[in-house]
Coordinates of C-alpha atoms and ligand atoms in Angstrom, one line a residue:
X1 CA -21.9 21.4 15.0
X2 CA -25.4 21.7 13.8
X3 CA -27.6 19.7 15.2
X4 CA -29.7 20.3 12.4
X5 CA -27.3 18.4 9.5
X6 CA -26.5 14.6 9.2
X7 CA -23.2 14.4 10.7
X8 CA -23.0 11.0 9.5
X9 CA -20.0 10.2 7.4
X10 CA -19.2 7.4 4.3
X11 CA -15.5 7.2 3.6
X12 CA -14.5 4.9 0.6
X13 CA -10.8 4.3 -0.6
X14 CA -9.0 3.6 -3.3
X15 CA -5.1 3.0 -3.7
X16 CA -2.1 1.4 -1.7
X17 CA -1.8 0.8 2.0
X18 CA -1.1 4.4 2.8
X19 CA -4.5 5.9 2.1
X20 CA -6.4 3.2 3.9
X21 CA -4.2 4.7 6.6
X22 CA -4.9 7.6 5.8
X23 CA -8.7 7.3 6.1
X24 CA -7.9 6.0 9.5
X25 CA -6.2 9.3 10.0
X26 CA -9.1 11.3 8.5
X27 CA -12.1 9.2 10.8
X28 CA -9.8 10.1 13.8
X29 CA -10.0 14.0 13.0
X30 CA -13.9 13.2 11.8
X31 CA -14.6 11.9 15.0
X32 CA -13.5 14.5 17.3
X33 CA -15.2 16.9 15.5
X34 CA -18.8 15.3 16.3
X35 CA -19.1 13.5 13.0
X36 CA -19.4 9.9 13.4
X37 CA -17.6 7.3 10.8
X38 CA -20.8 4.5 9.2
X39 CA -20.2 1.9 6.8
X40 CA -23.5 2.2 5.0
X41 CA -23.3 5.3 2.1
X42 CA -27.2 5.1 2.2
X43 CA -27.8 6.9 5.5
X44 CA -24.9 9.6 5.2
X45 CA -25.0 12.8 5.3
X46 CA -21.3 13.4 3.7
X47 CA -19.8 10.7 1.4
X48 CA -15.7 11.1 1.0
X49 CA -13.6 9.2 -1.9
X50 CA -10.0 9.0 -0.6
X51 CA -8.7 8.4 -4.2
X52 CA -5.2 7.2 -6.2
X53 CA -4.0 8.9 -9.4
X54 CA -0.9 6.1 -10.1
X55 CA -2.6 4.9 -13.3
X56 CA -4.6 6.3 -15.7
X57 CA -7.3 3.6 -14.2
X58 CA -7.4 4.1 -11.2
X59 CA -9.0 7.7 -12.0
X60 CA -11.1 6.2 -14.4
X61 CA -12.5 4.3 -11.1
X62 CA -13.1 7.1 -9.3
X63 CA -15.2 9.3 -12.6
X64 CA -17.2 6.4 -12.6
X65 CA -18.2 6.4 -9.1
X66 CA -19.1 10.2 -9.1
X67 CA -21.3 9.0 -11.9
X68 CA -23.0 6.8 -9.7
X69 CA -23.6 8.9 -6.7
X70 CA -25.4 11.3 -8.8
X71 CA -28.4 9.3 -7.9
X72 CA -27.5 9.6 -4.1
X73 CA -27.3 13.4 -4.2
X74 CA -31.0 13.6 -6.7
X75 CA -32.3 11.9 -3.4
X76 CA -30.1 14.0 -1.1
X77 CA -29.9 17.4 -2.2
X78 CA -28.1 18.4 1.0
X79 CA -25.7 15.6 0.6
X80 CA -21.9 16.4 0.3
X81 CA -19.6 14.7 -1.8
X82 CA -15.9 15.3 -1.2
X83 CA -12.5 13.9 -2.9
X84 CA -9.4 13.5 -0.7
X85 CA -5.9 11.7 -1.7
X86 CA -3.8 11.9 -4.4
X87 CA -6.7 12.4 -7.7
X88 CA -7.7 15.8 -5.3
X89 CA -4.4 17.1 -5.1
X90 CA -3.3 16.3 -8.8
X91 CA -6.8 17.6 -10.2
X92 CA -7.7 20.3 -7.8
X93 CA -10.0 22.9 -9.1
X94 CA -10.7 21.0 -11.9
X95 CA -12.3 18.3 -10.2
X96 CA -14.6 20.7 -8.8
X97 CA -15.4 22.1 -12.5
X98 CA -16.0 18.9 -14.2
X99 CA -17.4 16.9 -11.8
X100 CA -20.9 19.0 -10.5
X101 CA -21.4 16.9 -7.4
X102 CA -18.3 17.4 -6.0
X103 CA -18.2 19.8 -3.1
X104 CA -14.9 19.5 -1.6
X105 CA -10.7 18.4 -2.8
X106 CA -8.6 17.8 0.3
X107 CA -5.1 17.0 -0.6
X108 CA -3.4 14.4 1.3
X109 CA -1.5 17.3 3.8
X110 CA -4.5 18.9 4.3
X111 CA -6.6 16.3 6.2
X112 CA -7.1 18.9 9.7
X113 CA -9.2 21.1 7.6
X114 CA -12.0 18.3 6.3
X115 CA -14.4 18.8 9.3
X116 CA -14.4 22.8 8.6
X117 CA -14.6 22.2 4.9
X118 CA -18.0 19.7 5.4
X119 CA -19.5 22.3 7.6
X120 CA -19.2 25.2 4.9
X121 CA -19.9 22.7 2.4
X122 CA -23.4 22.1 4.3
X123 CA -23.9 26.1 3.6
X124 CA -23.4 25.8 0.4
X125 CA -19.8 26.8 0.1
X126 CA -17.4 24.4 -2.2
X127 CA -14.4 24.1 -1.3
X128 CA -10.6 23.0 -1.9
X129 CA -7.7 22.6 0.2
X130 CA -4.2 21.1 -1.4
X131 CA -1.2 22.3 -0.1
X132 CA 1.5 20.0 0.1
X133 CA 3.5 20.1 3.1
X134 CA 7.4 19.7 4.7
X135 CA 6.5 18.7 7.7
X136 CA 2.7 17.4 8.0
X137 CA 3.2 13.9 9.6
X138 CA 0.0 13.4 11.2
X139 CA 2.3 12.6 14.4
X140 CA -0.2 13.4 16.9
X141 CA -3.2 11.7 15.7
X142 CA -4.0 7.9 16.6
X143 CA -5.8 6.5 13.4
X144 CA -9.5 5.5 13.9
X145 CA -8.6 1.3 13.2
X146 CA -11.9 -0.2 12.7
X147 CA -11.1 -4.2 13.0
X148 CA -8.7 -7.0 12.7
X149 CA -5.7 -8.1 14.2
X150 CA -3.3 -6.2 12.0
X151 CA -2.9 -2.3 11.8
X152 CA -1.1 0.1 9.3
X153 CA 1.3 2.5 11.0
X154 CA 2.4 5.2 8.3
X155 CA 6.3 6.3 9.5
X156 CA 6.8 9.1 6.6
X157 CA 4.9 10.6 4.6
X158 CA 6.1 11.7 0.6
X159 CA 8.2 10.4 -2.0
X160 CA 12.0 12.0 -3.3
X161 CA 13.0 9.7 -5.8
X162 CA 11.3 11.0 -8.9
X163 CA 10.8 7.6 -10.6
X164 CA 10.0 8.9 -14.4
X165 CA 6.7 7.3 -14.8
X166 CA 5.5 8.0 -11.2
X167 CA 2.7 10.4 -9.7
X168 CA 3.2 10.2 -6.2
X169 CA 6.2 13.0 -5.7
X170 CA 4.0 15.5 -6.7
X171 CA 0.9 14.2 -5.0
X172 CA 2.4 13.2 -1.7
X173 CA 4.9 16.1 -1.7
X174 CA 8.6 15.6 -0.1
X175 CA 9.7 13.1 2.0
X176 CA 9.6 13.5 5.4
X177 CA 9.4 11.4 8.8
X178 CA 7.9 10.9 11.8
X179 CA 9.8 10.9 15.2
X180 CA 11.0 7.5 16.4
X181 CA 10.0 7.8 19.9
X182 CA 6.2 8.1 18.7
X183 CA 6.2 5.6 16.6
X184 CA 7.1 3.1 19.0
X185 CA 4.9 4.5 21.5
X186 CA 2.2 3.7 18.8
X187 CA 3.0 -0.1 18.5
X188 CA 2.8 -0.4 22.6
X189 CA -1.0 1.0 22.2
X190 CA -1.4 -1.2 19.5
X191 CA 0.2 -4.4 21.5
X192 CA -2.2 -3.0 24.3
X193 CA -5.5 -3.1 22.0
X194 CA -4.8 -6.6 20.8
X195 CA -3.2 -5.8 17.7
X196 CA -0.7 -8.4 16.8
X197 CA 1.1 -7.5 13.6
X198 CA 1.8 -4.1 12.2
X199 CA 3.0 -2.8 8.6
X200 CA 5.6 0.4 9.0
X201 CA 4.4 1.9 5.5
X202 CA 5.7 4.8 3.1
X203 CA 6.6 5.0 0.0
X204 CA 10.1 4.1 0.7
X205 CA 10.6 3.1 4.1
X206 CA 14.4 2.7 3.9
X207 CA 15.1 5.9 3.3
X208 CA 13.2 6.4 6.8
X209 CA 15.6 9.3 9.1
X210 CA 14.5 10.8 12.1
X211 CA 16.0 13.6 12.2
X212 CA 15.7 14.9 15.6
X213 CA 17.7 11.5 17.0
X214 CA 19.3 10.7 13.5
X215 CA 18.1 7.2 13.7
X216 CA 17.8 5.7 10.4
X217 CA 15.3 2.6 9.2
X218 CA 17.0 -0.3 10.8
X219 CA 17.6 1.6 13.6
X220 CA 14.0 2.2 14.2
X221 CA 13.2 -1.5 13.2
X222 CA 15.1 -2.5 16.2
X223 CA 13.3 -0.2 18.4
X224 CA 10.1 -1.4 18.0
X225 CA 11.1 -5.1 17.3
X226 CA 12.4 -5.0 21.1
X227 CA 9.1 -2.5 22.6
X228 CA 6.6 -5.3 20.8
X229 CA 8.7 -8.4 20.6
X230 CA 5.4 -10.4 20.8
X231 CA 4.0 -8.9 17.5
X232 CA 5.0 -9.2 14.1
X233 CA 6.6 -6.5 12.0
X234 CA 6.2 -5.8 8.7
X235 CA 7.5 -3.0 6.4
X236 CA 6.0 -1.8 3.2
X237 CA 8.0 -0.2 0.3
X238 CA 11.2 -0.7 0.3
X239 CA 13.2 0.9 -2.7
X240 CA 16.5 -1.5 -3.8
X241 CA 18.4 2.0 -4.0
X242 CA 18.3 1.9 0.2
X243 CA 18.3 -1.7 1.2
X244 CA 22.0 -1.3 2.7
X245 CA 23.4 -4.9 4.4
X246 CA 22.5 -2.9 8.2
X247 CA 18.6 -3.0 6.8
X248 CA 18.9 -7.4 5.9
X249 CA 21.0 -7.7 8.9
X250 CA 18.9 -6.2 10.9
X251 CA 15.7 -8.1 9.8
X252 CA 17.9 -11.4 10.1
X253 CA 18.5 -10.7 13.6
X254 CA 15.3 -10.5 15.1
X255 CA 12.4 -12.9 15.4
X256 CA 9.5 -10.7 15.0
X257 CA 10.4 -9.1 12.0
X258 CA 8.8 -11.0 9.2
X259 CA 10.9 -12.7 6.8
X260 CA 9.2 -11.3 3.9
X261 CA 10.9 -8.0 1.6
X262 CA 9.0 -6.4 -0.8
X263 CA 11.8 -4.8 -3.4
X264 CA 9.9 -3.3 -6.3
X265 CA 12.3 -4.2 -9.4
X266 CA 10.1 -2.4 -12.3
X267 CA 11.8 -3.9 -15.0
X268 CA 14.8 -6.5 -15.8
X269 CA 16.5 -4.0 -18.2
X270 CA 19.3 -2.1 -17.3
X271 CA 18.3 0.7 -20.1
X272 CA 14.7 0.9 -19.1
X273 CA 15.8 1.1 -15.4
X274 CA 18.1 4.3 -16.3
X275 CA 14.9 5.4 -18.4
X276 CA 12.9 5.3 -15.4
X277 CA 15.4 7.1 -13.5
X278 CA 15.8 4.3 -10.9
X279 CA 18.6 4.7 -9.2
X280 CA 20.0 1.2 -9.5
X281 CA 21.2 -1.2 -11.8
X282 CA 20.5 -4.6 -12.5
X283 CA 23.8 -5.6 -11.3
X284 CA 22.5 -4.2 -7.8
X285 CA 19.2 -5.4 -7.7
X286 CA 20.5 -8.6 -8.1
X287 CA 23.1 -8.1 -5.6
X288 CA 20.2 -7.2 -2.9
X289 CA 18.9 -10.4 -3.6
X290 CA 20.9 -12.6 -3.3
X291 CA 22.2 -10.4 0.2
X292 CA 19.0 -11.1 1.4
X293 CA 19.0 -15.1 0.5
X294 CA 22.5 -15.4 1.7
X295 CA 21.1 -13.7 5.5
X296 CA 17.7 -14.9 5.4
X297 CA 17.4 -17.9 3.0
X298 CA 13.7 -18.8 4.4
X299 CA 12.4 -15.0 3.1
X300 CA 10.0 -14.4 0.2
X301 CA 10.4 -11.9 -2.1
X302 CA 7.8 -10.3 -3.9
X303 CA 8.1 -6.9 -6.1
X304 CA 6.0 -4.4 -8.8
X305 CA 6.8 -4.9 -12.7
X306 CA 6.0 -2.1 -15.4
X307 CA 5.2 -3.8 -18.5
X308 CA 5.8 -1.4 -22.1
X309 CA 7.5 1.8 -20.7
X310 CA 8.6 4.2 -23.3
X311 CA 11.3 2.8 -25.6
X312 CA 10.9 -0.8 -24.1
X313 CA 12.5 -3.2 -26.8
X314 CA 11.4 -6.9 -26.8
X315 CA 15.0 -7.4 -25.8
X316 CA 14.7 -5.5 -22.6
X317 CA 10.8 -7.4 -21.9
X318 CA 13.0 -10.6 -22.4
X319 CA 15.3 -9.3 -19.7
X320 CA 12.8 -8.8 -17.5
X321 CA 11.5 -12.4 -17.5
X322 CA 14.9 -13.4 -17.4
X323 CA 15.2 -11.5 -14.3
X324 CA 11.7 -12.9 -12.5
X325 CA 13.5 -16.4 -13.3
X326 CA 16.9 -15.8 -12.0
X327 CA 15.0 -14.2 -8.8
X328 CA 12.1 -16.3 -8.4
X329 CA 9.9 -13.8 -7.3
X330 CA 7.0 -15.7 -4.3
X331 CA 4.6 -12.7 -6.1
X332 CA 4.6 -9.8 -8.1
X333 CA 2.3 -6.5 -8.9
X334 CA 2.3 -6.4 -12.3
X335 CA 1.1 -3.2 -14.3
X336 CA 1.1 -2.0 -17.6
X337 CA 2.5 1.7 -18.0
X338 CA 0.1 4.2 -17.7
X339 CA 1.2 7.8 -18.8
X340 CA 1.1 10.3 -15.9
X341 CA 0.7 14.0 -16.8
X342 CA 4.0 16.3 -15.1
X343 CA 6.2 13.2 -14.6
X344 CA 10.0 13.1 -16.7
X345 CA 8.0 9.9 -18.7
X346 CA 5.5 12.2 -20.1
X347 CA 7.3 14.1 -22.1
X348 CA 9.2 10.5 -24.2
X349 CA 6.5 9.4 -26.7
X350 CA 4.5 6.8 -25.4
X351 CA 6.2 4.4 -27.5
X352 CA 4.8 1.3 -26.9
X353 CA 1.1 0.1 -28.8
X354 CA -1.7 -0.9 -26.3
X355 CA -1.5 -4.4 -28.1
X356 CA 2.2 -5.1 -27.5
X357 CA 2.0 -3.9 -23.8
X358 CA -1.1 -6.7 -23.1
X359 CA 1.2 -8.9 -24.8
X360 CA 4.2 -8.3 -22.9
X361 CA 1.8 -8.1 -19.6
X362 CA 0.4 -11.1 -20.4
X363 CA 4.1 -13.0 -21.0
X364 CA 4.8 -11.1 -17.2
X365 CA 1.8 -12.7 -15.6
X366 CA 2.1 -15.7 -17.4
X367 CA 5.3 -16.5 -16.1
X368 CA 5.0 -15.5 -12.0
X369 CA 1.9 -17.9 -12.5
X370 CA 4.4 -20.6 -13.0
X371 CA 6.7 -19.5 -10.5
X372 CA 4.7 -18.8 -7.5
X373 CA 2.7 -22.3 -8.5
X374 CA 6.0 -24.1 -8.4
X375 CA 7.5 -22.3 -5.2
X376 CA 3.8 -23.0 -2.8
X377 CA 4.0 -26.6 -4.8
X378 CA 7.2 -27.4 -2.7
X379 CA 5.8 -25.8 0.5
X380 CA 3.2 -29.0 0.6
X381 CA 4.1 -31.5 3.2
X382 CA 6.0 -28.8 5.2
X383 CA 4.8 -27.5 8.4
X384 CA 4.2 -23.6 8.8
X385 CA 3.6 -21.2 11.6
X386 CA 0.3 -19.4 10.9
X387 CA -1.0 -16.1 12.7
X388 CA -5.3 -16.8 12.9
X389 CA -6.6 -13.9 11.2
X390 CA -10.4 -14.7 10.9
X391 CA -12.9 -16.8 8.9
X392 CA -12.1 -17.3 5.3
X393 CA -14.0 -15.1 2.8
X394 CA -15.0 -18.1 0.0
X395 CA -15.9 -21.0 2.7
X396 CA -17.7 -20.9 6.1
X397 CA -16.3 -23.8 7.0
X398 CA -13.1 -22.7 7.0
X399 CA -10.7 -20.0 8.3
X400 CA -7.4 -18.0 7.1
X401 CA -3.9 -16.9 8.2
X402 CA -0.7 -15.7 7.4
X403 CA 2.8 -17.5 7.5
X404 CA 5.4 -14.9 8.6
X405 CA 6.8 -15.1 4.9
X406 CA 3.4 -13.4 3.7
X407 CA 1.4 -16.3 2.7
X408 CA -2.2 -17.2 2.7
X409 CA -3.0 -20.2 4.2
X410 CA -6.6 -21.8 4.9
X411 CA -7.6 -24.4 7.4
X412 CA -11.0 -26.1 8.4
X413 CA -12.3 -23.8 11.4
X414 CA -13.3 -27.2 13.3
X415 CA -9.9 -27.7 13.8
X416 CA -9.1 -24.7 15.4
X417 CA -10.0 -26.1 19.1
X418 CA -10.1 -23.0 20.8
X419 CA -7.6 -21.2 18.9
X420 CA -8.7 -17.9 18.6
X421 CA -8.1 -14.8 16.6
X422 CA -4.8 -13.8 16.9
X423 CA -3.0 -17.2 17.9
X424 CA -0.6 -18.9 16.4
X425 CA -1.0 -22.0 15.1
X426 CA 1.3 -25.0 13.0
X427 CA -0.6 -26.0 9.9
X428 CA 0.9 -28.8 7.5
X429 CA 0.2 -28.1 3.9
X430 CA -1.5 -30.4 1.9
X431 CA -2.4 -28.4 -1.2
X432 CA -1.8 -25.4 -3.0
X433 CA -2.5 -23.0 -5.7
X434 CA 0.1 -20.1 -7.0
X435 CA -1.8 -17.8 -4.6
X436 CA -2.8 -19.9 -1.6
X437 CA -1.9 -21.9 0.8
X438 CA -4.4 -25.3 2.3
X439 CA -3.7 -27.5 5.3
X440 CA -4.4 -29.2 8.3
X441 CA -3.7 -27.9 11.7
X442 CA -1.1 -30.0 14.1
Ligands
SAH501 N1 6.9 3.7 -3.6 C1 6.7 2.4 -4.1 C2 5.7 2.3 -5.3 C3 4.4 3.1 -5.2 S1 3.4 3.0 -6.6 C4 8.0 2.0 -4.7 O1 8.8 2.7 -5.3 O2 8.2 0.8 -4.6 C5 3.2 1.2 -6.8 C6 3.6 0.7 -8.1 O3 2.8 1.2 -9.1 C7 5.0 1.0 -8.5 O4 6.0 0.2 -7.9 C8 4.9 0.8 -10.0 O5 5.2 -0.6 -10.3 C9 3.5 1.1 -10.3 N2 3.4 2.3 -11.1 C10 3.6 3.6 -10.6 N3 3.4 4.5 -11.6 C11 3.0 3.8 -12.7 C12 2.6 4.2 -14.0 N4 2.7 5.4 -14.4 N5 2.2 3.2 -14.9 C13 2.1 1.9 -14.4 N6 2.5 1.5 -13.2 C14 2.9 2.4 -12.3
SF4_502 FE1 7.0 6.5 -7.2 FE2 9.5 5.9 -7.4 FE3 8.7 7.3 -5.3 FE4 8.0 4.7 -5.6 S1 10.1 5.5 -5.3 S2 6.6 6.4 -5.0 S3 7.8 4.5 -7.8 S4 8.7 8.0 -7.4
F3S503 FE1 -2.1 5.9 -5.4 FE2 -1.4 8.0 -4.1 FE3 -1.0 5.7 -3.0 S1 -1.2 7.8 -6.2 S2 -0.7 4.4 -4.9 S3 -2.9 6.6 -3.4 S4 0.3 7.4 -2.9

């Protein structure tokens, strides 16, 4: 490289747990190309937005931002501004044409060429790189993981199922998945740098299939479960289509995997789930559910509700409160629909007025309010295993962890005698809130 340009670089993201892997996976790249990865946008020399297009806000976000780092680029005329993730490869060119200080679109498969990109971008050359890819995994890079305890392994990369209200098929491309063997090789590096809980993510991680050994999700979940059997494993989508008995067998069957399932539902109406082109029924949502409670009757469940799709009936927002009761969700994501240009929901009027869909939102959050209060309410007095993860964000004086069912629970640091990051501890709860968990170490 030039000696000559600021090869330091800013990378800021946006979305769900895969791009904040995925910035891992671009720093890696970054950094073996001479550039090195700061924390401080101030004193780069390249600035990179790793962006989400899932709702209409979410690329509001990201216009805004450009906005602001106008300023940075009147101070730093040489400064480059780039846009990777999902908004770069659903925008393209356009982004490019509308937003002046953009300088360079790299689509989620096309992560190799961003240090080749910044250096004709310091020549003055824009440029754009989007292809989606079959077989782009990423397999042979190790992410660029920064800090904590707990790492984000990406085991497939793209989306098949074509939800009608949903982006991410034609931002992240097809499905595919990385080999098993590599994946588990991963998790021993991990175990060896200290790392003691990882997330498998993608989009739908039960649809997971190597194909070169044909082993399937559960199959790899056992794999690393017995190469790491002193961490703790966590997955991250799940899609109720694909949670076959093997998959809730499998997690009841082994210690490390954490007893926590996160089953996106969407909605409590059988017509709106057909609408949304699902996959799935009530009938076998429900059916999932209570699979899961029968195996595992300690596991939390939390999922992701759409609130006013396209046609929605109060009727069918009544079932879907009906639903969060008869499951008792520990937590939900809750969102109100956002039309996506391309998607199958685009095209079906978007039915539902802005002031019924706050409404019905509102009724949504309202209601798993209650219920996560009520479930954390009888959780005081009881003693839980907590992973240390560090010191607590709102107090100095005290620290945070996380049961193995996926919930927060803070502690007074003077307690921790020694324990360190990383350790597990027993804390008895004494107090809680629908979100978070208080107690006293035993
Ligand atoms: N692959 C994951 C979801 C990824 S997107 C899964 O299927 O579970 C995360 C969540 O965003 C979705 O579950 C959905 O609830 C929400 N979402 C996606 N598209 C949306 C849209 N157009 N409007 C509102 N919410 C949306
Ligand atoms: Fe989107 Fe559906 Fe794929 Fe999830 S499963 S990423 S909601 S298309
Ligand atoms: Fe957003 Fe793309 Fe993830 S649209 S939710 S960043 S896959």
């Amino acid at each position: 490289m030039n000696d000559a340009i600021n090869n330091k670089v800013y990378i800021e993201t946006y979305g769900c747990q895969m791009n904040l892997n995925d910035s891992e996976i671009v720093s890696s790249i970054l950094a073996k190309n001479g550039f090195l990865i700061i924390d401080n946008p101030k004193e780069a020399g390249v600035i990179l937005l790793n962006t989400c297009s899932v709702r209409e806000n979410a690329e509001k976000r990201i216009h805004e931002r450009l906005n602001h780092l106008k300023s940075f680029k009147k101070s730093n005329k040489n400064l480059v501004v780039g846009i990777l993730g999902c908004m770069a490869e659903r925008l393209r060119t356009k982004l490019i044409e509308e937003e002046k200080i953009v300088d360079l679109v790299v689509g989620p498969d096309e992560y190799r060429k961003v240090p080749i990109l910044i250096e004709n971008a310091y020549s003055g050359e824009k440029g754009i790189a989007v292809k989606l890819s079959k077989f782009e995994t990423y397999d042979d890079i190790a992410p660029l993981r920064t800090e904590g305890i707990s790492a984000w392994v990406s085991i497939m990369r793209g989306c098949d199922k074509f939800c009608s209200f949903c982006v991410v098929p034609f931002t992240r491309g097809r499905e595919r998945s990385r080999p098993l063997e590599s994946i588990v090789k991963e998790l021993i590096d991990l175990s060896k740098q200290n790392f003691f809980e990882v997330t498998l993510l993608g989009q739908n991680v039960n649809s997971y299939l190597d194909e070169e050994s044909g082993s399937d999700f559960s199959e790899l979940l056992i794999a690393c479960s017995r190469a790491v059997p002193e961490m703790r494993i966590r997955y991250s989508t799940s899609h109720p289509f694909d949670m076959s008995d093997k998959l809730i067998r499998t997690m009841a069957e082994h210690d490390n995997i954490c007893k926590h399932v996160h089953l996106p539902v969407q909605s409590g109406s059988g017509n709106v789930l057909l609408a949304m082109n699902r996959k799935y029924t009530v009938e076998h949502y429900l059916d999932r559910i209570n699979k899961i409670k029968e195996l595992m009757p300690e596991c939390t469940i939390s999922t992701d509700i759409i609130a006013g799709f396209p046609g929605e009936t109060d009727e069918d927002h009544q079932l879907t409160l009906d639903l969060m009761k008869t499951v008792n969700f520990d937590g939900s994501y809750m969102y109100k629909y956002s039309p996506r240009e391309n998607t199958k929901a685009w095209d079906m009027a978007d039915s539902i007025p802005e002031k019924v869909k706050i409404s019905r939102l509102n009724d949504i959050i309202e209601l798993q309010h209650v219920i996560s209060k009520e479930i954390n309410a009888n959780l005081i007095d009881k003693t839980l295993q907590v992973l240390v993860e560090g010191p607590s964000k709102k107090s100095e004086d005290d620290w945070v962890g996380r049961t193995d069912s996926n919930k927060l629970v803070i502690f007074p640091k003077n307690q921790l005698n020694g324990f360190g990051v990383g350790t597990k501890i027993n804390v008895k709860i004494k107090r809680s809130t629908s979100a978070t968990l208080f107690g006293d170490i035993i």
